[in-house]
Coordinates of C-alpha atoms and ligand atoms in Angstrom, one line a residue:
X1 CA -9.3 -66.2 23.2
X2 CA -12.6 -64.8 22.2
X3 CA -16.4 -65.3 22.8
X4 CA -18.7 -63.5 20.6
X5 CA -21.4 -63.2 23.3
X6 CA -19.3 -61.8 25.9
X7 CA -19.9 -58.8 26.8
X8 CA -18.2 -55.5 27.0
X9 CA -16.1 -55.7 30.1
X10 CA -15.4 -59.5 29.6
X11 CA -14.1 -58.5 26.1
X12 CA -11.6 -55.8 27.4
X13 CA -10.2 -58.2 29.8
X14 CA -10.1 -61.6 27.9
X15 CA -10.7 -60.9 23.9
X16 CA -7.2 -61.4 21.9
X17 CA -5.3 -63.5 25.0
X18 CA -2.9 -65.8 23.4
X19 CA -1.4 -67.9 25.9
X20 CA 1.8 -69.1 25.2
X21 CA 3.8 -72.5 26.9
X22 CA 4.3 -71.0 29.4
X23 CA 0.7 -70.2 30.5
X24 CA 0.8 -67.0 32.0
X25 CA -2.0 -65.0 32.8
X26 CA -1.1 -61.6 32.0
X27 CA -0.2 -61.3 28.3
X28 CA 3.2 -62.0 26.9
X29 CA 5.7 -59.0 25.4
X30 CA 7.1 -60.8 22.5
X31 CA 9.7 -58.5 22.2
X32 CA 11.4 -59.8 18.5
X33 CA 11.8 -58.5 15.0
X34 CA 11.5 -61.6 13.3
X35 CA 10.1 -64.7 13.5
X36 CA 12.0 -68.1 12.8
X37 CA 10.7 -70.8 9.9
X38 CA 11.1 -74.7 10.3
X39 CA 12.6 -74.5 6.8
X40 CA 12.8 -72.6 3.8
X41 CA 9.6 -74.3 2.5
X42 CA 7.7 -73.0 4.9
X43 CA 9.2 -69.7 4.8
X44 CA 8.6 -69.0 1.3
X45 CA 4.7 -70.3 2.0
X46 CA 4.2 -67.7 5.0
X47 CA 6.1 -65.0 2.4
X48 CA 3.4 -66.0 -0.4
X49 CA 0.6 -65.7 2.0
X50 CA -0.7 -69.4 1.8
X51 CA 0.3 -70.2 5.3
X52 CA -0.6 -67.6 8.0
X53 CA 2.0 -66.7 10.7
X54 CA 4.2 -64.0 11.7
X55 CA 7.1 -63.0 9.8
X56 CA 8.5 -60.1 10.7
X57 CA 7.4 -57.0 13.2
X58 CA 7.1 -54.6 11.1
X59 CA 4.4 -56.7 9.3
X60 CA 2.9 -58.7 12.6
X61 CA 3.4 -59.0 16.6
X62 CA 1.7 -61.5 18.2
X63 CA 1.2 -58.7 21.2
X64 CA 0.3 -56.2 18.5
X65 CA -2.0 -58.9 17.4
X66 CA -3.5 -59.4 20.8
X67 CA -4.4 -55.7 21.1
X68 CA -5.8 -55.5 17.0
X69 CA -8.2 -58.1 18.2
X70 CA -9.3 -57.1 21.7
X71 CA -10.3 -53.5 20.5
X72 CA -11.9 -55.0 17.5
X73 CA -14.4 -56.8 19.9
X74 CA -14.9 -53.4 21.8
X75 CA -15.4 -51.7 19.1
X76 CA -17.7 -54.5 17.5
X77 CA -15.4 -54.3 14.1
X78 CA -14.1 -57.2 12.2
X79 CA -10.6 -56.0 11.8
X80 CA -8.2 -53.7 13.0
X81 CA -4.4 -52.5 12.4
X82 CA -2.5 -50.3 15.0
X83 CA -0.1 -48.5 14.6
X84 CA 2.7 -46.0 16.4
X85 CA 0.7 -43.4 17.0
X86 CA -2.7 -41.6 16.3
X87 CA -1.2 -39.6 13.5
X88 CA 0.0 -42.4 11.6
X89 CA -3.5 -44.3 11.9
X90 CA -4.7 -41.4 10.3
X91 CA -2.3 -41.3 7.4
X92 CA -2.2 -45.1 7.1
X93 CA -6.6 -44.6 6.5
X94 CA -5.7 -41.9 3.8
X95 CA -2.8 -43.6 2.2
X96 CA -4.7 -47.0 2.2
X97 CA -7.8 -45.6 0.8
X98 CA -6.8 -42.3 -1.0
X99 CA -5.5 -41.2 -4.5
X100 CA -3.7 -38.2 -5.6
X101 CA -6.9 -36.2 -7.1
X102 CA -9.3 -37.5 -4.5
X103 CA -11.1 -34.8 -2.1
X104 CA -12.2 -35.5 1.9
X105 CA -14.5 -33.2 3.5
X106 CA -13.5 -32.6 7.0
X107 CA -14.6 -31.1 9.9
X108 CA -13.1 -27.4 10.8
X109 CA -13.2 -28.8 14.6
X110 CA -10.7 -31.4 14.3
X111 CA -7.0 -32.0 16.5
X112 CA -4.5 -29.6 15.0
X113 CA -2.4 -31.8 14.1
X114 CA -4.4 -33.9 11.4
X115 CA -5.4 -30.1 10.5
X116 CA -2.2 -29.6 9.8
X117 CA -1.8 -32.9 7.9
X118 CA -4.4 -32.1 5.6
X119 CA -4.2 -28.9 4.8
X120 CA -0.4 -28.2 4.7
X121 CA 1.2 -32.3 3.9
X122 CA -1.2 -34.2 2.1
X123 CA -2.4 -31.3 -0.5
X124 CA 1.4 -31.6 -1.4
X125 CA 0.1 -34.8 -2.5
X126 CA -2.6 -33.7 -4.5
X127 CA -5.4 -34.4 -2.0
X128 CA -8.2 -31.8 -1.9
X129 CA -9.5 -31.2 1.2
X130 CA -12.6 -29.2 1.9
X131 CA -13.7 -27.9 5.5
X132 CA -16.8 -27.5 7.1
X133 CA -18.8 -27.0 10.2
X134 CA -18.9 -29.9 12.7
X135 CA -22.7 -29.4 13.2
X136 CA -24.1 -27.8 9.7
X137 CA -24.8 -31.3 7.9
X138 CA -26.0 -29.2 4.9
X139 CA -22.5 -27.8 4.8
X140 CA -21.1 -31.6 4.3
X141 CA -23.6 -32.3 1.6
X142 CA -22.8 -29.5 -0.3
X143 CA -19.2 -30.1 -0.1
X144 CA -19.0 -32.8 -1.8
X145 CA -17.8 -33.7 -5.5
X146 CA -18.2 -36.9 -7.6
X147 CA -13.9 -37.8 -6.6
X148 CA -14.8 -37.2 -2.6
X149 CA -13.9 -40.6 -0.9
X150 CA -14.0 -39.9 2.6
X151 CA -15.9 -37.8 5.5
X152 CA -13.9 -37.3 8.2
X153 CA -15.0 -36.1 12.2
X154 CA -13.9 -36.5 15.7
X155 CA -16.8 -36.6 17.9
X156 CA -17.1 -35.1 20.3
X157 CA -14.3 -32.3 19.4
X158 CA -11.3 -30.9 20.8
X159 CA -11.2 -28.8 22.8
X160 CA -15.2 -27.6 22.6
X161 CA -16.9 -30.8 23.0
X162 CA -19.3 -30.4 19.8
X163 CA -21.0 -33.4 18.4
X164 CA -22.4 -34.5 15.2
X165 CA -25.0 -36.9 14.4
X166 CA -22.8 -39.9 12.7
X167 CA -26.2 -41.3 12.0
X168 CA -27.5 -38.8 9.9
X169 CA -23.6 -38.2 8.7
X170 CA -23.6 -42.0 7.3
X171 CA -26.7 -41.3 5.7
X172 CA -25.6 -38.8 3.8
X173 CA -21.9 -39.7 2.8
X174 CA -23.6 -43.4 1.9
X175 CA -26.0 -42.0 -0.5
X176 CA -22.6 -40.8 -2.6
X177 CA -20.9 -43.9 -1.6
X178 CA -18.4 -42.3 0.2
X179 CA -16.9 -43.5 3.6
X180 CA -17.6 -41.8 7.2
X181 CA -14.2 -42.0 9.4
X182 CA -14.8 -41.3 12.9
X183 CA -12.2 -40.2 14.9
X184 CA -13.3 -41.8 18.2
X185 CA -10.6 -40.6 20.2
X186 CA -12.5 -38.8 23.3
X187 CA -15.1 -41.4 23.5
X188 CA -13.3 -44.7 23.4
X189 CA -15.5 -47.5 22.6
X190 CA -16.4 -47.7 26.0
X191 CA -19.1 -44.4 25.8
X192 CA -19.5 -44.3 21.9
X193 CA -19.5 -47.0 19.0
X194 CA -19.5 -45.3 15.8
X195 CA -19.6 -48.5 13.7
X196 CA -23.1 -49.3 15.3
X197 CA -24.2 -46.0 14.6
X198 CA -23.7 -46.6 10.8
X199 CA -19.7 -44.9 10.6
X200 CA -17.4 -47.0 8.1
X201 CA -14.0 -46.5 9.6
X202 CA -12.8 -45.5 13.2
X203 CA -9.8 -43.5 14.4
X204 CA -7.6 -44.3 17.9
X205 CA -4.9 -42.1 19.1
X206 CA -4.4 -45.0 21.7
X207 CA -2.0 -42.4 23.0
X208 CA -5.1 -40.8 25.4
X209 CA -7.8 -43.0 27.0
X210 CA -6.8 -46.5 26.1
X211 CA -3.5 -46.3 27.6
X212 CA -4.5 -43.8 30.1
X213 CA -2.2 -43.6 32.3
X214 CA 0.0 -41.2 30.0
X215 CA 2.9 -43.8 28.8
X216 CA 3.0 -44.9 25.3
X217 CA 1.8 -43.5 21.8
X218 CA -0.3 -45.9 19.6
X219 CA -3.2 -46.0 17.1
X220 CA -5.3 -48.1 15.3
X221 CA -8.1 -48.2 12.2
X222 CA -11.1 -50.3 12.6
X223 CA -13.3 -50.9 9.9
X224 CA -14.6 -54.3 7.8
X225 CA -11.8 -56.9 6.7
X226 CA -12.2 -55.2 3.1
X227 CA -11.6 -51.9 4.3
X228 CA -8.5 -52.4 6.3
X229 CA -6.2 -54.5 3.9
X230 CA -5.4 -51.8 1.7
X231 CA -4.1 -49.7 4.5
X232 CA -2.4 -53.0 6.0
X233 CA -0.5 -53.2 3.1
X234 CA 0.4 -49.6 3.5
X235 CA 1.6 -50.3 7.1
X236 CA 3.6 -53.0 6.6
X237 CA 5.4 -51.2 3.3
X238 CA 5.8 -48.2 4.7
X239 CA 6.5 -49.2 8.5
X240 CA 4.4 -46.9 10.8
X241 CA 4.1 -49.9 13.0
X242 CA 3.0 -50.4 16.8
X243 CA 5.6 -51.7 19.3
X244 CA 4.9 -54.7 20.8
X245 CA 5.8 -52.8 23.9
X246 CA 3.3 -50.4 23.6
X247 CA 1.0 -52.5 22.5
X248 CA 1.2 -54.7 26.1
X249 CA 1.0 -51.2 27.6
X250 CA -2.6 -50.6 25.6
X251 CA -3.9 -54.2 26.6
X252 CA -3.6 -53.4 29.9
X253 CA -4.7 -49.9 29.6
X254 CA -8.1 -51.7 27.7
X255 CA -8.7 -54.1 30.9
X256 CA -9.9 -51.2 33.3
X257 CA -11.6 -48.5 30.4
X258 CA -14.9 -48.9 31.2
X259 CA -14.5 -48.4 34.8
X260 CA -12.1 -45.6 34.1
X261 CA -14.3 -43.8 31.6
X262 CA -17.1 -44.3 33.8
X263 CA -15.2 -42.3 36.5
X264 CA -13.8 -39.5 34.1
X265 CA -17.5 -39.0 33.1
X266 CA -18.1 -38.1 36.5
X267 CA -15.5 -36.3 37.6
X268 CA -15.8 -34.2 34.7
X269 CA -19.5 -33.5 34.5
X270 CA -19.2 -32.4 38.3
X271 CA -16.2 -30.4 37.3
X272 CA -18.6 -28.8 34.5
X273 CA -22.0 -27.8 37.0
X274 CA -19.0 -26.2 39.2
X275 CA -17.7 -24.5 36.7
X276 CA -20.9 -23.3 35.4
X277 CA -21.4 -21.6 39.2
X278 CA -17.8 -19.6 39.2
X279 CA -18.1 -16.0 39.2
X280 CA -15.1 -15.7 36.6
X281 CA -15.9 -18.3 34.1
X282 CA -18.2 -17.0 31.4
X283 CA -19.0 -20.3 29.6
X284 CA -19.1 -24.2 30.0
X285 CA -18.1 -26.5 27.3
X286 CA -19.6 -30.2 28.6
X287 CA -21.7 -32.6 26.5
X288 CA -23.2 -33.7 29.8
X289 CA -24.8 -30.1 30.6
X290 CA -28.1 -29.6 29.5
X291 CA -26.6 -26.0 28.3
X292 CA -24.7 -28.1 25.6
X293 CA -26.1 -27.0 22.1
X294 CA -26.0 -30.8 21.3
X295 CA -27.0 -32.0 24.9
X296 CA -29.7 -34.4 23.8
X297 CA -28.0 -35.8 20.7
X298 CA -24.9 -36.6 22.8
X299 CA -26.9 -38.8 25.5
X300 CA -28.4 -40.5 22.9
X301 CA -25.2 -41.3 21.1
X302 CA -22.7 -41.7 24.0
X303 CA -23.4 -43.7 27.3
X304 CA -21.7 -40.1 29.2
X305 CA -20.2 -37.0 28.3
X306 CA -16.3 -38.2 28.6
X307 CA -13.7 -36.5 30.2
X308 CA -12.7 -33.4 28.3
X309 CA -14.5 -30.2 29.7
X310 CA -13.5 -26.5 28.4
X311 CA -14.9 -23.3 29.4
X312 CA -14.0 -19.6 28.8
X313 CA -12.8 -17.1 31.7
X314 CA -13.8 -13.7 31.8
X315 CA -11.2 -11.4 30.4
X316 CA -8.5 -12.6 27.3
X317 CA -5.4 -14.8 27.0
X318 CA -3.8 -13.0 30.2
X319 CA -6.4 -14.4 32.7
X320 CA -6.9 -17.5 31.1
X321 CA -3.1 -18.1 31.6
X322 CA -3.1 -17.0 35.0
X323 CA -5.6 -19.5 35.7
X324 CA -3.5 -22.0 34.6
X325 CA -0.3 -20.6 35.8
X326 CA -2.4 -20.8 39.6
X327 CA -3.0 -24.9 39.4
X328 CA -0.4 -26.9 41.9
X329 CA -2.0 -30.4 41.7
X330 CA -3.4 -30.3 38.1
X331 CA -0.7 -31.0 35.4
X332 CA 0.0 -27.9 32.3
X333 CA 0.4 -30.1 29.1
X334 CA -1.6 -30.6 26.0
X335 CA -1.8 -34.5 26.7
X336 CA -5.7 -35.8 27.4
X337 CA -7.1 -39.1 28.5
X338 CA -4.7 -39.4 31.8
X339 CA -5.1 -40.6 35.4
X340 CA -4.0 -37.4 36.0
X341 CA -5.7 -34.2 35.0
X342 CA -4.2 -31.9 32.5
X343 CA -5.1 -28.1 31.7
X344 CA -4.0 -26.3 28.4
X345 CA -4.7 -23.2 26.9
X346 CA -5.9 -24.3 22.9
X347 CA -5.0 -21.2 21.3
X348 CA -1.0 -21.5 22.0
X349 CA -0.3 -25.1 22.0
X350 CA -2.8 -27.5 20.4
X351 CA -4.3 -25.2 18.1
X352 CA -2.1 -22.2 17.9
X353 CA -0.7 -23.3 14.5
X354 CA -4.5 -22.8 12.9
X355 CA -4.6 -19.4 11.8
X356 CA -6.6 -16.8 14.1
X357 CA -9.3 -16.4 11.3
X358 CA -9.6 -20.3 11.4
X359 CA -9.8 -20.1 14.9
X360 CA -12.0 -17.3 15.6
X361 CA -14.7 -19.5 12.5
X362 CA -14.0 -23.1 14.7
X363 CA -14.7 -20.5 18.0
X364 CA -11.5 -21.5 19.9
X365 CA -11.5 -18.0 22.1
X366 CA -8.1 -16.9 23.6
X367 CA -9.8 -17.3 27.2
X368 CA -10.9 -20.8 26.4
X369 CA -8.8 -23.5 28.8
X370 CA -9.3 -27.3 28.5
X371 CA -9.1 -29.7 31.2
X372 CA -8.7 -33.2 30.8
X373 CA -10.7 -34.5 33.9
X374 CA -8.5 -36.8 35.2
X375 CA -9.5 -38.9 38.7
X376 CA -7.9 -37.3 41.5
X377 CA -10.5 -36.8 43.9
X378 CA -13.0 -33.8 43.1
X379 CA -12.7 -31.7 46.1
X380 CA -9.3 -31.6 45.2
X381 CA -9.3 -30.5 41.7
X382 CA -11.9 -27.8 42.6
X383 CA -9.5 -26.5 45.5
X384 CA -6.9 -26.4 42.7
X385 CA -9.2 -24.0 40.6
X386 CA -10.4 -22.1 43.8
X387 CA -8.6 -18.4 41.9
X388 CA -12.6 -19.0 39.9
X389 CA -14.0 -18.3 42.6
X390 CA -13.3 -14.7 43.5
Ligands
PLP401 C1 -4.0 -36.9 20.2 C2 -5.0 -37.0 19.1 C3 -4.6 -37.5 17.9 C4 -3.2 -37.9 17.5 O1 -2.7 -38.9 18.2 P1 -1.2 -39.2 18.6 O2 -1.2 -40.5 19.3 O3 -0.7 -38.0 19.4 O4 -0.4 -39.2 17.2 C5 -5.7 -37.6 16.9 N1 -6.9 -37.3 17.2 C6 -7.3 -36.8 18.4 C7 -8.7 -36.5 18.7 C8 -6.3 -36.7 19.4 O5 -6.7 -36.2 20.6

């Protein structure tokens, strides 16, 4: 099912509904690996591509399929894949789209982990791989050689909220015909739509807000129908595929993401101006704050400043630990985009395999701590932090 003049909220609750013979209303789990043919002509025509239909899971799910087209329409793309996790959508972009010898400039202020995949996996590959400063458009420019294919940023970052212009990003990787992949992860499309803000390609650890309730790790790729079949074929050769579980799990996770990233946005810009009025916190990370270096940039390119709010405690690692260690309601892991909130400490666990040097250039400090606003009542979560206020 799908309107094109719906609008947001009437997509994320209706777009991609296939109702089966049974007519339910909630969306099917078609839990199977393969799909059954009326004979072996027709087989061999949905094998040769000349009649569509599934085939096999590892290649299509109509509950996958249900999820590809409802975040589509949210996102305003024409096509989509998903896949297991956010990881993988990242890989599948650069396996569908890369060659051994091509370069990607990246931003420094990127998740650890696709640092890690780019500097340490795919240069094993012979992928160059240049970094540069999230907010320094000059550096980007300058970066680039006649075999770069791709930008790549995450918008706003983890854990220190900075944000680039994707307009002016697009400008400049389009004038060298090269393709800006936004990593829209801390955003979702219901505060930020890189696509209509001139990006080529979006990124979806599904794994955080589009789930968000902490269950199930997914991803996807967004971009034009052109764009996306070469990493389709990657996904269905080399199997990083979504489970049509999971994918259910993200269909209803999509249903309620406006209201729930409306709600996160508030929380967490309360949580910020608190912050910001402790006696031991020494800065405020928050796109919502009007301290923000990029404060005006991000209300005009997101509808609110998200979820994700870091800030820096006076003294080192040893306070900002015992900080954390103090929490009883607010939950220590690395995960983000949860009912629940979540605090970590960046410079052991998400980022602690970046080297210090990188760290101390992206300016993850050892007293920096991220929370993950979740939506547990505000009072609450401030009373959990109350050890700030002495
Ligand atoms: C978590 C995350 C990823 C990786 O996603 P997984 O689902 O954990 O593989 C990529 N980018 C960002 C910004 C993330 O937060």
């Amino acid at each position: 099912m799908n309107n094109d003049l719906w609008k947001f909220n009437t997509h994320s609750i209706r777009t991609g509904s296939l109702q089966s013979e049974f007519g339910e209303n909630s969306e099917a789990i078609f839990l199977t690996s393969s799909y059954v043919f009326d004979s072996s002509a027709q087989a061999a025509a949905r094998f040769a591509g000349s009649e569509p239909g599934n085939i096999y899971s590892r290649f299509t799910n109509p509950t996958v399929t249900m999820f590809q087209d409802r975040l589509a329409a949210l996102e305003g793309s024409e096509a989509c894949v998903a896949t297991a996790s956010g990881m993988s959508a990242i890989l599948t972009t650069i396996m569908g789209l890369c060659s051994s010898g091509d370069h990607i400039v990246a931003s420094r202020s990127i998740f650890g982990t696709t640092l890690q995949l780019f500097s340490n996996i795919l240069t094993r590959w012979g992928l160059e791989v240049t970094f540069v400063s999230i907010t320094n458009l000059n550096e980007w420019e300058d970066a680039t050689q006649k075999n770069t294919k791709l930008f790549f940023v995450e918008t706003p970052s983890n854990p220190l909220t900075e944000v680039t212009d994707i307009t002016a990003l697009s400008k400049i990787a389009h004038q060298k015909d090269i393709k800006l992949v936004v990593d829209n992860c801390f955003c979702s499309p219901a505060l930020q739509k890189p696509l209509s803000l001139g990006a080529d390609i979006i990124i979806h650890s599904a794994t955080k807000y589009l789930d968000g309730q902490g269950r199930c790790l997914g991803g996807a790729v967004l971009a034009d129908k052109k764009t996306i079949e070469p990493m389709y074929q990657f996904l269905r050769t080399a199997g990083p595929a979504m489970s049509a579980f999971n994918a259910w799990v993200f269909l209803k996770g999509l249903e309620t993401l406006s209201i729930r990233m409306e709600a996160h946005s508030r929380n967490a810009h309360h949580l910020a101006l608190w912050l910001e009025s402790q006696p031991q916190v020494e800065r405020v990370y928050y796109p919502g704050l009007a301290s923000h270096p990029q404060h005006k940039l991000a209300l005009a390119q997101q509808k609110s400043g998200g979820g994700i709010v870091s800030f820096e405690v006076k003294g080192d690692q040893k306070e900002a630990w015992d900080l954390i260690d103090s929490t009883r309601l607010i939950s220590i892991t690395a995960n983000l985009g949860d009912v629940k909130s979540t605090i970590t400490h960046p410079a052991t666990t998400t980022h602690s395999r970046v080297s210090p040097e990188d760290r101390q250039k992206t300016g993850i400090k050892n007293n920096l701590v991220r929370i993950a606003v979740g939506l547990e009542d505000i009072e609450d979560l401030k009373a959990d932090l109350s050890s700030l206020s002495d």
